[in-house]
PDB file of C-alpha atoms and ligand atoms in Angstrom:
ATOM      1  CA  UNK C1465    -125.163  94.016 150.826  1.00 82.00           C
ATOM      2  CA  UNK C1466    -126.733  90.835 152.484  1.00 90.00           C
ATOM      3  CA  UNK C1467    -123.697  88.561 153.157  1.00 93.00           C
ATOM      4  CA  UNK C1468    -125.026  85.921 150.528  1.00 96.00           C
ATOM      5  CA  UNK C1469    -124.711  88.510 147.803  1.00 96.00           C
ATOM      6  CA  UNK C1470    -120.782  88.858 148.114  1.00 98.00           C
ATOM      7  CA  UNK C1471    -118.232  88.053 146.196  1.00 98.00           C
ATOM      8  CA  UNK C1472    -116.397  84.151 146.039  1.00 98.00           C
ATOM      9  CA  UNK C1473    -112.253  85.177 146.123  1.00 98.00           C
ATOM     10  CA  UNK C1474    -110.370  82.771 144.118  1.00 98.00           C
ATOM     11  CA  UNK C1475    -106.869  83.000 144.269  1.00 98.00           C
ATOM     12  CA  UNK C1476    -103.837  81.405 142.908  1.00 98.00           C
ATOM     13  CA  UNK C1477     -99.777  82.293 142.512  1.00 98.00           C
ATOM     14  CA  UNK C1478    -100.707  83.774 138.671  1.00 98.00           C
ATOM     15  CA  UNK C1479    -103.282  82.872 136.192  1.00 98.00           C
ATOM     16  CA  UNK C1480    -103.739  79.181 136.079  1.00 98.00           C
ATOM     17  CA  UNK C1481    -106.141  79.446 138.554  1.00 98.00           C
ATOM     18  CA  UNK C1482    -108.617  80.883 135.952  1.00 98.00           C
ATOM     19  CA  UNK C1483    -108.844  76.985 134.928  1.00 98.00           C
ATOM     20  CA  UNK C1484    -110.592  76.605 138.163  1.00 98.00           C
ATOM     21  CA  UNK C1485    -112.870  80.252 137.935  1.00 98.00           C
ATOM     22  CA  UNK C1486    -114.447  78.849 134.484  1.00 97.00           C
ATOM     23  CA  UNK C1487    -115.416  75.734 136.462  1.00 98.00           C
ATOM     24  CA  UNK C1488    -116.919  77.741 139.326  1.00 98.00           C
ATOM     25  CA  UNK C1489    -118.396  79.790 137.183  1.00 98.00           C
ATOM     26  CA  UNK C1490    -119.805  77.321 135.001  1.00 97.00           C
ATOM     27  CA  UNK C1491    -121.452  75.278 138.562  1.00 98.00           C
ATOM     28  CA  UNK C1492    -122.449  78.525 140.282  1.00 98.00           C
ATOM     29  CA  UNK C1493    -123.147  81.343 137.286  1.00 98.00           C
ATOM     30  CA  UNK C1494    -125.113  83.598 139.535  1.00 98.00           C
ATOM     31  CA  UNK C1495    -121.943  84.624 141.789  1.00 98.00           C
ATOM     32  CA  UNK C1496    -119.938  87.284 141.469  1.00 98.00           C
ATOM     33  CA  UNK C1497    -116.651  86.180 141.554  1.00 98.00           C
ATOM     34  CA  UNK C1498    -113.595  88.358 142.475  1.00 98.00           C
ATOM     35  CA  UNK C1499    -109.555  86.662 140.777  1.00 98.00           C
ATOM     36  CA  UNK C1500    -106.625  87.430 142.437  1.00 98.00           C
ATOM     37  CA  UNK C1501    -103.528  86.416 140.650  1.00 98.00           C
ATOM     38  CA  UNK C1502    -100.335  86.634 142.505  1.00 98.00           C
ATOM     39  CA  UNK C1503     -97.751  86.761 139.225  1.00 97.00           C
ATOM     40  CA  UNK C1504     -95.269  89.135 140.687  1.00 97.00           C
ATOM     41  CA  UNK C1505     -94.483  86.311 142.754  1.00 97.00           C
ATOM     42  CA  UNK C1506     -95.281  83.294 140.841  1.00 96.00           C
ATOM     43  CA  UNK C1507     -93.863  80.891 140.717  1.00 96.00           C
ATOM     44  CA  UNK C1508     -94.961  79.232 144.268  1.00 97.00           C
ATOM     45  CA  UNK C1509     -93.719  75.576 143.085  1.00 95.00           C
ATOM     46  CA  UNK C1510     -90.199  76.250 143.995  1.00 93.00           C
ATOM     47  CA  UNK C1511     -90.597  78.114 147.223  1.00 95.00           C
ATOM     48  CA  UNK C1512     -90.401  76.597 150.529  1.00 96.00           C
ATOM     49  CA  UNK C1513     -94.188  75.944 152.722  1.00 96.00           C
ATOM     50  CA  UNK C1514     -93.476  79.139 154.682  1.00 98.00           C
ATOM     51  CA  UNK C1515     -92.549  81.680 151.706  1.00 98.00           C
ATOM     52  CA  UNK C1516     -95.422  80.495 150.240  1.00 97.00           C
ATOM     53  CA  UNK C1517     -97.819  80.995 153.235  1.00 98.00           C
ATOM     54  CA  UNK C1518     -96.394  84.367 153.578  1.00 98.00           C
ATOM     55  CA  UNK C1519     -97.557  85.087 150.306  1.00 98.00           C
ATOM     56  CA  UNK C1520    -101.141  83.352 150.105  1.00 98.00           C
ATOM     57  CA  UNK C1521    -101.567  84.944 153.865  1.00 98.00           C
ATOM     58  CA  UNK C1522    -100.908  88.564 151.700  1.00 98.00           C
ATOM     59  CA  UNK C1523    -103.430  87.488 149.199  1.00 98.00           C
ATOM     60  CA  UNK C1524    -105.981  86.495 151.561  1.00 98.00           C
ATOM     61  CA  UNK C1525    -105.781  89.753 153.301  1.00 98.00           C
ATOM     62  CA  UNK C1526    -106.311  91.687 149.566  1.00 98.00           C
ATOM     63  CA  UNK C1527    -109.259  89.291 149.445  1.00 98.00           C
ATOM     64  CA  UNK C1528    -111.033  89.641 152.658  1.00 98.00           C
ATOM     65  CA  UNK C1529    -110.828  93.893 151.760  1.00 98.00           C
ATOM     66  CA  UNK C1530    -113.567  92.681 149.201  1.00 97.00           C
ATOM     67  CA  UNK C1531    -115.517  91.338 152.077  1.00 97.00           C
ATOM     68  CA  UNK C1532    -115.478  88.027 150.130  1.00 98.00           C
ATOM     69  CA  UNK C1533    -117.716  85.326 151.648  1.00 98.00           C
ATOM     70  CA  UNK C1534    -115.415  82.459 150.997  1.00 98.00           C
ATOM     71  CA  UNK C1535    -112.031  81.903 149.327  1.00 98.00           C
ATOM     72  CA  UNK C1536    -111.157  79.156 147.208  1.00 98.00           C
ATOM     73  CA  UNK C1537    -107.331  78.323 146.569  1.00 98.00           C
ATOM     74  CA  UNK C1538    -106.893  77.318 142.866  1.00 98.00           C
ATOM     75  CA  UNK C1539    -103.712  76.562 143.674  1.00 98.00           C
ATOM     76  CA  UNK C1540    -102.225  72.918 144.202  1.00 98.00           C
ATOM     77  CA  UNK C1541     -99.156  74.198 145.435  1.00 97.00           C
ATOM     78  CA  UNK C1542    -101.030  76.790 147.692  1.00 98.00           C
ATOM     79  CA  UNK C1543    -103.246  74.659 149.200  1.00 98.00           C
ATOM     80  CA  UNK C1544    -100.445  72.070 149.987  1.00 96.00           C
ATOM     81  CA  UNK C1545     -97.975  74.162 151.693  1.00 96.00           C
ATOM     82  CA  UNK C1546    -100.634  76.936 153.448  1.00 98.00           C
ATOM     83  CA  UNK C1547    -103.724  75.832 153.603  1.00 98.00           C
ATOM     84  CA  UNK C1548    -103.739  74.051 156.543  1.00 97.00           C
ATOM     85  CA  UNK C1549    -101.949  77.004 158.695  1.00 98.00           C
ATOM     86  CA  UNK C1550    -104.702  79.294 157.127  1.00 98.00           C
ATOM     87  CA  UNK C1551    -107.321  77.490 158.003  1.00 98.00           C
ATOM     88  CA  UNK C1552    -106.193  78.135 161.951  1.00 98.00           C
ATOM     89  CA  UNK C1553    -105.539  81.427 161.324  1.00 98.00           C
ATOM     90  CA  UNK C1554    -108.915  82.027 160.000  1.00 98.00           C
ATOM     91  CA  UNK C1555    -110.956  79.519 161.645  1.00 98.00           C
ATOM     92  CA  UNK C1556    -114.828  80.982 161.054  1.00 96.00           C
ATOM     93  CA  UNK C1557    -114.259  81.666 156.952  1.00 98.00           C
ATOM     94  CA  UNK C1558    -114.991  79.317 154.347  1.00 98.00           C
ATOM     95  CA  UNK C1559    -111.502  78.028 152.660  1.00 98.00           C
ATOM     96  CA  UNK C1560    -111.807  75.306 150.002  1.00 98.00           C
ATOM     97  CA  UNK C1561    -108.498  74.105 148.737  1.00 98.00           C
ATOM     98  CA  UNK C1562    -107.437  71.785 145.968  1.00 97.00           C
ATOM     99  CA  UNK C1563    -105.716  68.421 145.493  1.00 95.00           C
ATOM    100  CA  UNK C1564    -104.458  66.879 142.605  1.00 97.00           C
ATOM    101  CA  UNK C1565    -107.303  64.702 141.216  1.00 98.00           C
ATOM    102  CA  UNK C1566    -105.438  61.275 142.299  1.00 98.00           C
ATOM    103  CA  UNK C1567    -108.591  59.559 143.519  1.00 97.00           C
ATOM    104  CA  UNK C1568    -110.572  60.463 140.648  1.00 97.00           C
ATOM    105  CA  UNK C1569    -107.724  58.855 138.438  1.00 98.00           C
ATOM    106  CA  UNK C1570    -107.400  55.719 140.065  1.00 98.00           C
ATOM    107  CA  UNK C1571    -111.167  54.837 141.315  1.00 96.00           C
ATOM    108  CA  UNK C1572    -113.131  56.421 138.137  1.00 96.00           C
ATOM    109  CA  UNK C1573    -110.502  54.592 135.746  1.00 95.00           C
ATOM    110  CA  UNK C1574    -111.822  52.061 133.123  1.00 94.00           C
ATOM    111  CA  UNK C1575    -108.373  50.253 132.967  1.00 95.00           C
ATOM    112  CA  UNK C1576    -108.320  48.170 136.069  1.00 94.00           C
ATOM    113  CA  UNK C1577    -104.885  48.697 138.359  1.00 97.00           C
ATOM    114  CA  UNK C1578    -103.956  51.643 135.767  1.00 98.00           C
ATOM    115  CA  UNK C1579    -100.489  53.696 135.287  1.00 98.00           C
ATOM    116  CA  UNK C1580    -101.407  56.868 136.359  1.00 98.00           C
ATOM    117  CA  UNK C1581     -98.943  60.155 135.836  1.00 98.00           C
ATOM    118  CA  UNK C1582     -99.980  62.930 138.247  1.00 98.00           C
ATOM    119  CA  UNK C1583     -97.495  66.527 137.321  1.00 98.00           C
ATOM    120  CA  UNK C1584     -97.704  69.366 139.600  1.00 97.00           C
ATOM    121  CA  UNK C1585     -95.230  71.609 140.996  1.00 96.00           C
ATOM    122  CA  UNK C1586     -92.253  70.001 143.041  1.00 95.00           C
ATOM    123  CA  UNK C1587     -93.946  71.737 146.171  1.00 94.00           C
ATOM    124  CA  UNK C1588     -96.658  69.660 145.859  1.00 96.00           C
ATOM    125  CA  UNK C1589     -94.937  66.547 144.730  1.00 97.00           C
ATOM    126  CA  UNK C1590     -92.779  66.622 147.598  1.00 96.00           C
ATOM    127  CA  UNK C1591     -95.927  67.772 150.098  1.00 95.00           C
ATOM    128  CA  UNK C1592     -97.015  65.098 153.046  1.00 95.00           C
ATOM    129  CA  UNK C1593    -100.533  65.598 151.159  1.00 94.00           C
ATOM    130  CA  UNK C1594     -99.772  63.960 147.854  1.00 97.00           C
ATOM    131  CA  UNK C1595     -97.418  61.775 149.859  1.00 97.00           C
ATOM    132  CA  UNK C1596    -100.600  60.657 151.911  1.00 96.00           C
ATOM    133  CA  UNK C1597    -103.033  60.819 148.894  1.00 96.00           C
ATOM    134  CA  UNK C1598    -100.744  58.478 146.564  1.00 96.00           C
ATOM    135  CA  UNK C1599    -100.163  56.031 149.694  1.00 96.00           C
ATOM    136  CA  UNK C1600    -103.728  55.237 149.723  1.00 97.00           C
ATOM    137  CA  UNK C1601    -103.989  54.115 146.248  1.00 96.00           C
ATOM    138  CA  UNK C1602    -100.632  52.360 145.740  1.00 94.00           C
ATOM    139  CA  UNK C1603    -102.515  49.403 145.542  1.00 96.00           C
ATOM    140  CA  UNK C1604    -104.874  49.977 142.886  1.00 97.00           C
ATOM    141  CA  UNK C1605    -102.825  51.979 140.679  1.00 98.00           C
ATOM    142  CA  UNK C1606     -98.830  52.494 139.139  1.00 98.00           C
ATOM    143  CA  UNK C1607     -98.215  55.648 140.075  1.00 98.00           C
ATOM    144  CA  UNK C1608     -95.712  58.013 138.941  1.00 98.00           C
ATOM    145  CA  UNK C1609     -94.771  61.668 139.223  1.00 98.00           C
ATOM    146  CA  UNK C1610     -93.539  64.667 136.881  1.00 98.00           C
ATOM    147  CA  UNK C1611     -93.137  67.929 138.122  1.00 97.00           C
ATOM    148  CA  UNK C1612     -93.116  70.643 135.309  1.00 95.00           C
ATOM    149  CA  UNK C1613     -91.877  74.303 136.146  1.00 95.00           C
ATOM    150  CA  UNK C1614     -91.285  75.375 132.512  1.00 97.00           C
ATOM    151  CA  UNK C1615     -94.950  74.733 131.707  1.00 98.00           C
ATOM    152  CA  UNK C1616     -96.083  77.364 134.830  1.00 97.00           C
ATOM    153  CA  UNK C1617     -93.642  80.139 133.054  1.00 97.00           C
ATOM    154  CA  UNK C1618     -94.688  79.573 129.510  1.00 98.00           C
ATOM    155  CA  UNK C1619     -98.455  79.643 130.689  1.00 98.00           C
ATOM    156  CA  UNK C1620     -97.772  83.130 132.206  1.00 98.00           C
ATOM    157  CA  UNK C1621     -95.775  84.179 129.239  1.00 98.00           C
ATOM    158  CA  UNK C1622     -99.337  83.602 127.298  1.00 98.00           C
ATOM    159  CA  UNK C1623     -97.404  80.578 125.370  1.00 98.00           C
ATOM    160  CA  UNK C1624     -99.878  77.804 126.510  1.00 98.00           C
ATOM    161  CA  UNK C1625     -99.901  76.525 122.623  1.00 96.00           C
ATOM    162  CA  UNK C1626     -96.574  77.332 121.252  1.00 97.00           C
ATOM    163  CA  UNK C1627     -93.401  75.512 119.639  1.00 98.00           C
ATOM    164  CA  UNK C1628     -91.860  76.558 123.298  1.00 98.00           C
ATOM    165  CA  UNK C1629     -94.359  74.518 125.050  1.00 98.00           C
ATOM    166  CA  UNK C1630     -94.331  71.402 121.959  1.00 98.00           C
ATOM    167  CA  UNK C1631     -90.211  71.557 122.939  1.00 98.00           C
ATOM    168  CA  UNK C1632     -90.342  71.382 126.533  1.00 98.00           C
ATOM    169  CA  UNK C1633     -93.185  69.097 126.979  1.00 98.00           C
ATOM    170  CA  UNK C1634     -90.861  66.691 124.396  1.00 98.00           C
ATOM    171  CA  UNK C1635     -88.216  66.791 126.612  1.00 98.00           C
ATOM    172  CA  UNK C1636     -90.059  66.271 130.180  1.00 98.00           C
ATOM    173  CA  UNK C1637     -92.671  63.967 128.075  1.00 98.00           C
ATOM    174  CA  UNK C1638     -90.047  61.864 126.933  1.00 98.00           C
ATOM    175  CA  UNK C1639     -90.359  58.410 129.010  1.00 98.00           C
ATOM    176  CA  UNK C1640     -94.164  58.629 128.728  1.00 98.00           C
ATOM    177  CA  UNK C1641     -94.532  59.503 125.248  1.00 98.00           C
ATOM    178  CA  UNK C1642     -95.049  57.664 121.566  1.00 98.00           C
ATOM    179  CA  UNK C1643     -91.383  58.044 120.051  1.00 96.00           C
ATOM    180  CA  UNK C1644     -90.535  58.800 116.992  1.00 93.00           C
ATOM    181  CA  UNK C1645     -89.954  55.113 116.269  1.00 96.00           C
ATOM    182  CA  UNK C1646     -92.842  53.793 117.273  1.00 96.00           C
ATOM    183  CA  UNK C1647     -91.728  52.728 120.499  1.00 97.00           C
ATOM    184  CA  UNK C1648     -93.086  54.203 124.319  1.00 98.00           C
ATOM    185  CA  UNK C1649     -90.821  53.459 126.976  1.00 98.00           C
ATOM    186  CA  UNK C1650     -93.414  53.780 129.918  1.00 98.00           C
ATOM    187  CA  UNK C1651     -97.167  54.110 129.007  1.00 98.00           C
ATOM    188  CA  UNK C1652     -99.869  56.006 130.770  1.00 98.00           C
ATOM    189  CA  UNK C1653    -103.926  55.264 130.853  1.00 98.00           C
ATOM    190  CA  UNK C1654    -104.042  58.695 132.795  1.00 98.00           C
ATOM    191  CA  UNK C1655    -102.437  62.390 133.362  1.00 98.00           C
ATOM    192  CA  UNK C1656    -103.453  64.128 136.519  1.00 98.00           C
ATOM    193  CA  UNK C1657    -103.443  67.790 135.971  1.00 98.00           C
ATOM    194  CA  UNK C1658    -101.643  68.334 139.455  1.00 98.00           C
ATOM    195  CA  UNK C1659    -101.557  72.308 138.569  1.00 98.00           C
ATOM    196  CA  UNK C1660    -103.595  74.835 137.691  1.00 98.00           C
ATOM    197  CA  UNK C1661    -101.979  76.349 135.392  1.00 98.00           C
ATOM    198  CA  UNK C1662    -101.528  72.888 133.254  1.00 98.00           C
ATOM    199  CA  UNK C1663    -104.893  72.215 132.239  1.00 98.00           C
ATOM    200  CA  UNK C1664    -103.901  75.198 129.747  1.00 98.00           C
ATOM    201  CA  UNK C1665    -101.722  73.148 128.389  1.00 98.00           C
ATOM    202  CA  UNK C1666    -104.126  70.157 127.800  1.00 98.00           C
ATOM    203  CA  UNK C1667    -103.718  70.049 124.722  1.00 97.00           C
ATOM    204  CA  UNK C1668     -99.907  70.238 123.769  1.00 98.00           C
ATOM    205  CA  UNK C1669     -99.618  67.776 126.372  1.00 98.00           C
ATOM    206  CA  UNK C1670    -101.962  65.280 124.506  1.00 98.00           C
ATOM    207  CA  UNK C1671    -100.211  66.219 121.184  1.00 97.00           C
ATOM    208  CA  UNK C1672     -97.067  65.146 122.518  1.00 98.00           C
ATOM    209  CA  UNK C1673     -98.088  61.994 124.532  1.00 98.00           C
ATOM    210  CA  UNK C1674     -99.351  60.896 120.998  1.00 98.00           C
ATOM    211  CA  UNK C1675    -101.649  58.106 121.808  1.00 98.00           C
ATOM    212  CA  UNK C1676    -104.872  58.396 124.025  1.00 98.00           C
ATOM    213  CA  UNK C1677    -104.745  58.711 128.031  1.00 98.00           C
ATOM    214  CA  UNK C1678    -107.548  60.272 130.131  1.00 98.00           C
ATOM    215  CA  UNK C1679    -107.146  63.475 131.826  1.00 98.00           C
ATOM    216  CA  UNK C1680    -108.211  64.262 134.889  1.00 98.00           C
ATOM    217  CA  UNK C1681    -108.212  68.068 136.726  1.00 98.00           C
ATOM    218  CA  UNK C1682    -108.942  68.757 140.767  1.00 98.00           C
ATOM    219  CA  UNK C1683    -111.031  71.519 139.572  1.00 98.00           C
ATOM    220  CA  UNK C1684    -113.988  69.919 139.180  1.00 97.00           C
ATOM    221  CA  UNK C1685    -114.315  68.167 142.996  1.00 97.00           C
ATOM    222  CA  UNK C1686    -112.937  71.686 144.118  1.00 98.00           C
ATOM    223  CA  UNK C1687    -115.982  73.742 142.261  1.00 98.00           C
ATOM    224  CA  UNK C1688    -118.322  70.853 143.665  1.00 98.00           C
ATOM    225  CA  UNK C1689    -117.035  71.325 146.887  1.00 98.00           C
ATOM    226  CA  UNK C1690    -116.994  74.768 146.997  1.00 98.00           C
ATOM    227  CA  UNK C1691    -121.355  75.389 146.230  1.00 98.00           C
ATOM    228  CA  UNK C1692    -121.551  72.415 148.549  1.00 98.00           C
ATOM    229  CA  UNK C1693    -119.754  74.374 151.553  1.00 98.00           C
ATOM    230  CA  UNK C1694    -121.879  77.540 150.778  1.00 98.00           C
ATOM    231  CA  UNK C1695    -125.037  75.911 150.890  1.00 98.00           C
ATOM    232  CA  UNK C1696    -124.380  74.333 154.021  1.00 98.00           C
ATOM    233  CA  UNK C1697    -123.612  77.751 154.948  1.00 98.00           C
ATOM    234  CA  UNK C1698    -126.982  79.217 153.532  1.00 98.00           C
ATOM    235  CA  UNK C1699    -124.430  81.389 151.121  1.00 98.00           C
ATOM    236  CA  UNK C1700    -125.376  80.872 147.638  1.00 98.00           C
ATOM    237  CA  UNK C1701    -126.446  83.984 146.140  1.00 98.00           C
ATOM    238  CA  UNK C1702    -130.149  85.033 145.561  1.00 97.00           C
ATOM    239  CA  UNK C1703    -129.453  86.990 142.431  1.00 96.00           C
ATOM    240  CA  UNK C1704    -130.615  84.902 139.159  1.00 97.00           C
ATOM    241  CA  UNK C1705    -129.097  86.870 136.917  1.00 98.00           C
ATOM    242  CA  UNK C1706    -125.431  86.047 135.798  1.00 97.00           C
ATOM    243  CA  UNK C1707    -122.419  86.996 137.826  1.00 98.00           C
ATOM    244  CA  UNK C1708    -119.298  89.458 137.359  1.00 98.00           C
ATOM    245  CA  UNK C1709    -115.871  88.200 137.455  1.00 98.00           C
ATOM    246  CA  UNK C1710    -113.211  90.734 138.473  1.00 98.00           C
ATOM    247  CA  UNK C1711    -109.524  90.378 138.053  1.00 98.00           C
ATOM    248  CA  UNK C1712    -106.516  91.615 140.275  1.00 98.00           C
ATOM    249  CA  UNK C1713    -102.727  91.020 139.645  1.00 98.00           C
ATOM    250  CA  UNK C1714     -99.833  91.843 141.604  1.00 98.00           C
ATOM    251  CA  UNK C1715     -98.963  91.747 138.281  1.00 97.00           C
ATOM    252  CA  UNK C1716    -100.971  94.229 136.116  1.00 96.00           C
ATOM    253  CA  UNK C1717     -99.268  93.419 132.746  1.00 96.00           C
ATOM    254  CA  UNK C1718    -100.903  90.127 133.532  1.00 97.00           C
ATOM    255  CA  UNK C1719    -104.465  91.252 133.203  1.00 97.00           C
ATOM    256  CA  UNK C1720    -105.080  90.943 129.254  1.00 96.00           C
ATOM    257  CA  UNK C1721    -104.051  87.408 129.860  1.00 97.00           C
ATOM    258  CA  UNK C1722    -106.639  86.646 131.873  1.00 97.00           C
ATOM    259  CA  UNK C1723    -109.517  87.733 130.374  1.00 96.00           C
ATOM    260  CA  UNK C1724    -107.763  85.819 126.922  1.00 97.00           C
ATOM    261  CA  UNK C1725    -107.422  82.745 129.226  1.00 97.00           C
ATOM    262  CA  UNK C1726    -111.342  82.770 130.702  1.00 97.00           C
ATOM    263  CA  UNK C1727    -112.401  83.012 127.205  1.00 95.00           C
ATOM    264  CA  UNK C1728    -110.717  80.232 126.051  1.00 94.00           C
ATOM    265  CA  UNK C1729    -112.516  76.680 124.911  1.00 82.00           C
ATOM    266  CA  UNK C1730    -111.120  73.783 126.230  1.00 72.00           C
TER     267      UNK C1730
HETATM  268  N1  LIG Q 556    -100.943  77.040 139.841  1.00 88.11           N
HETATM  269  C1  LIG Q 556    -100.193  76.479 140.897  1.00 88.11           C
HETATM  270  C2  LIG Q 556    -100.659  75.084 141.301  1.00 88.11           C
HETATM  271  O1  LIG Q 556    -101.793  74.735 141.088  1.00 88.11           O
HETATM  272  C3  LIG Q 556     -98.721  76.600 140.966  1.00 88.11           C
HETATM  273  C4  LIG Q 556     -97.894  77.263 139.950  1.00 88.11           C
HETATM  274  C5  LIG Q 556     -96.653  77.863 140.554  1.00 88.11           C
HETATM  275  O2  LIG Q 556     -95.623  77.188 140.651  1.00 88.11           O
HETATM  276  O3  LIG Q 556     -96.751  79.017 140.945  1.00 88.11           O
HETATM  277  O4  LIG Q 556     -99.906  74.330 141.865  1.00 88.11           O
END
């Protein structure tokens, strides 16, 4: 197979990187596109920078046995605590990582200096990355943080829209959301989707915020970023016909899920 006709890895620590695939797929439907989903081991959030390299390092090698042409890590947490010693250790392959969509949030905005609640994992949140990424905008934004590890678990229970979720969110949601009462104790304009596996839970999030903010999800500079490194690199497929997406788990029980997740509108 010419190289331009292989497979695009996308990985992630379980199944919310499937909110990034749909996005990939939906820029760049002519790929074949190969999902790895590391759930025996999810979650990465609350492991330290070198477990989790460890473990995106074993993914990577399951990948490149696929002869993939690039890998993209639809994985905040991933990308924060490994990417940077992956890129060194694989220094000719294409790796596109993603960040929470900070930038987007403050700079796209239509409120001017807006509040601006990023959640991701507390990997990420506590990452020199976001530390770096929220510095440069402190100016031009309120910003404030939420990590949310009970919305990872319930996403790979297949509970993305469930009383469990409406409960937890409640609870986490609390200072941010429209109270019973009438009253909000800290307001948003927007919610950065710092996680992949949270844009799945887009909309019991907005249910229980209660009053309208913006959203705003990596995924879409990582997908853009993505065709734009393979056509620098002469590696978009010449196939016009639409791709396959395959799924792996270390996790095989997790495998319904993500063919239920893919298909799902939102
Ligand atoms: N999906 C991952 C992210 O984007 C992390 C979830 C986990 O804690 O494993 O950060």
């Amino acid at each position: 197979m010419e190289k331009f006709d292989a497979p695009i890895g996308v990985m992630d620590s379980g199944v919310g990187g499937i909110s990034v695939l749909r996005v990939l797929r939906r820029d760049m439907p002519y790929e074949n596109f190969i999902f790895y989903g590391d759930s025996a081991h999810a979650p990465y959030g609350v492991k330290s920078d070198d477990e989790v390299t460890a473990l995106t390092d074993q993914v990577f090698e399951k990948l490149y046995s696929y002869d993939v042409k690039a890998i993209v890590i639809a994985c905040n947490t991933a990308t924060s605590a490994a990417a940077d010693r992956l890129r060194v250790k694989y220094p000719d392959r294409i790796i596109v990582g993603m960040e929470p969509a900070v930038k987007p949030a403050v700079i796209e905005s239509t409120v001017k200096h807006p509040k601006v609640l990023v959640m991701a994992t507390a990997s990420t949140l506590h990452g020199d990355r976001l530390h770096r990424l929220t510095a440069r905008f402190q100016d031009n934004a309120d910003i404030f943080t939420l990590a949310g590890p009970g919305i990872v678990e319930l996403v790979e229970a297949g509970k993305e829209d469930s009383p469990e979720m409406d409960a937890y969110l409640r609870d986490i949601l609390a200072p941010y959301r429209l109270q019973e009462n009438g009253t909000i104790e800290n307001k948003i304009d927007n919610l950065v989707l710092g996680c992949t596996h949270f844009p799945f839970a887009k909309k019991a999030i907005a249910r229980t915020i209660g009053y309208p903010v913006t959203f705003y999800d990596g995924a879409y500079g990582t997908s853009r970023e993505a065709r734009s490194r393979l056509a620098e690199a002469n590696l978009l497929t010449h196939r016009t016909t639409t791709g396959t997406i395959t799924f792996y788990n270390s996790d095989s029980d997790q495998l319904t899920l993500c063919d239920r997740l893919l298909a799902l509108r939102f």
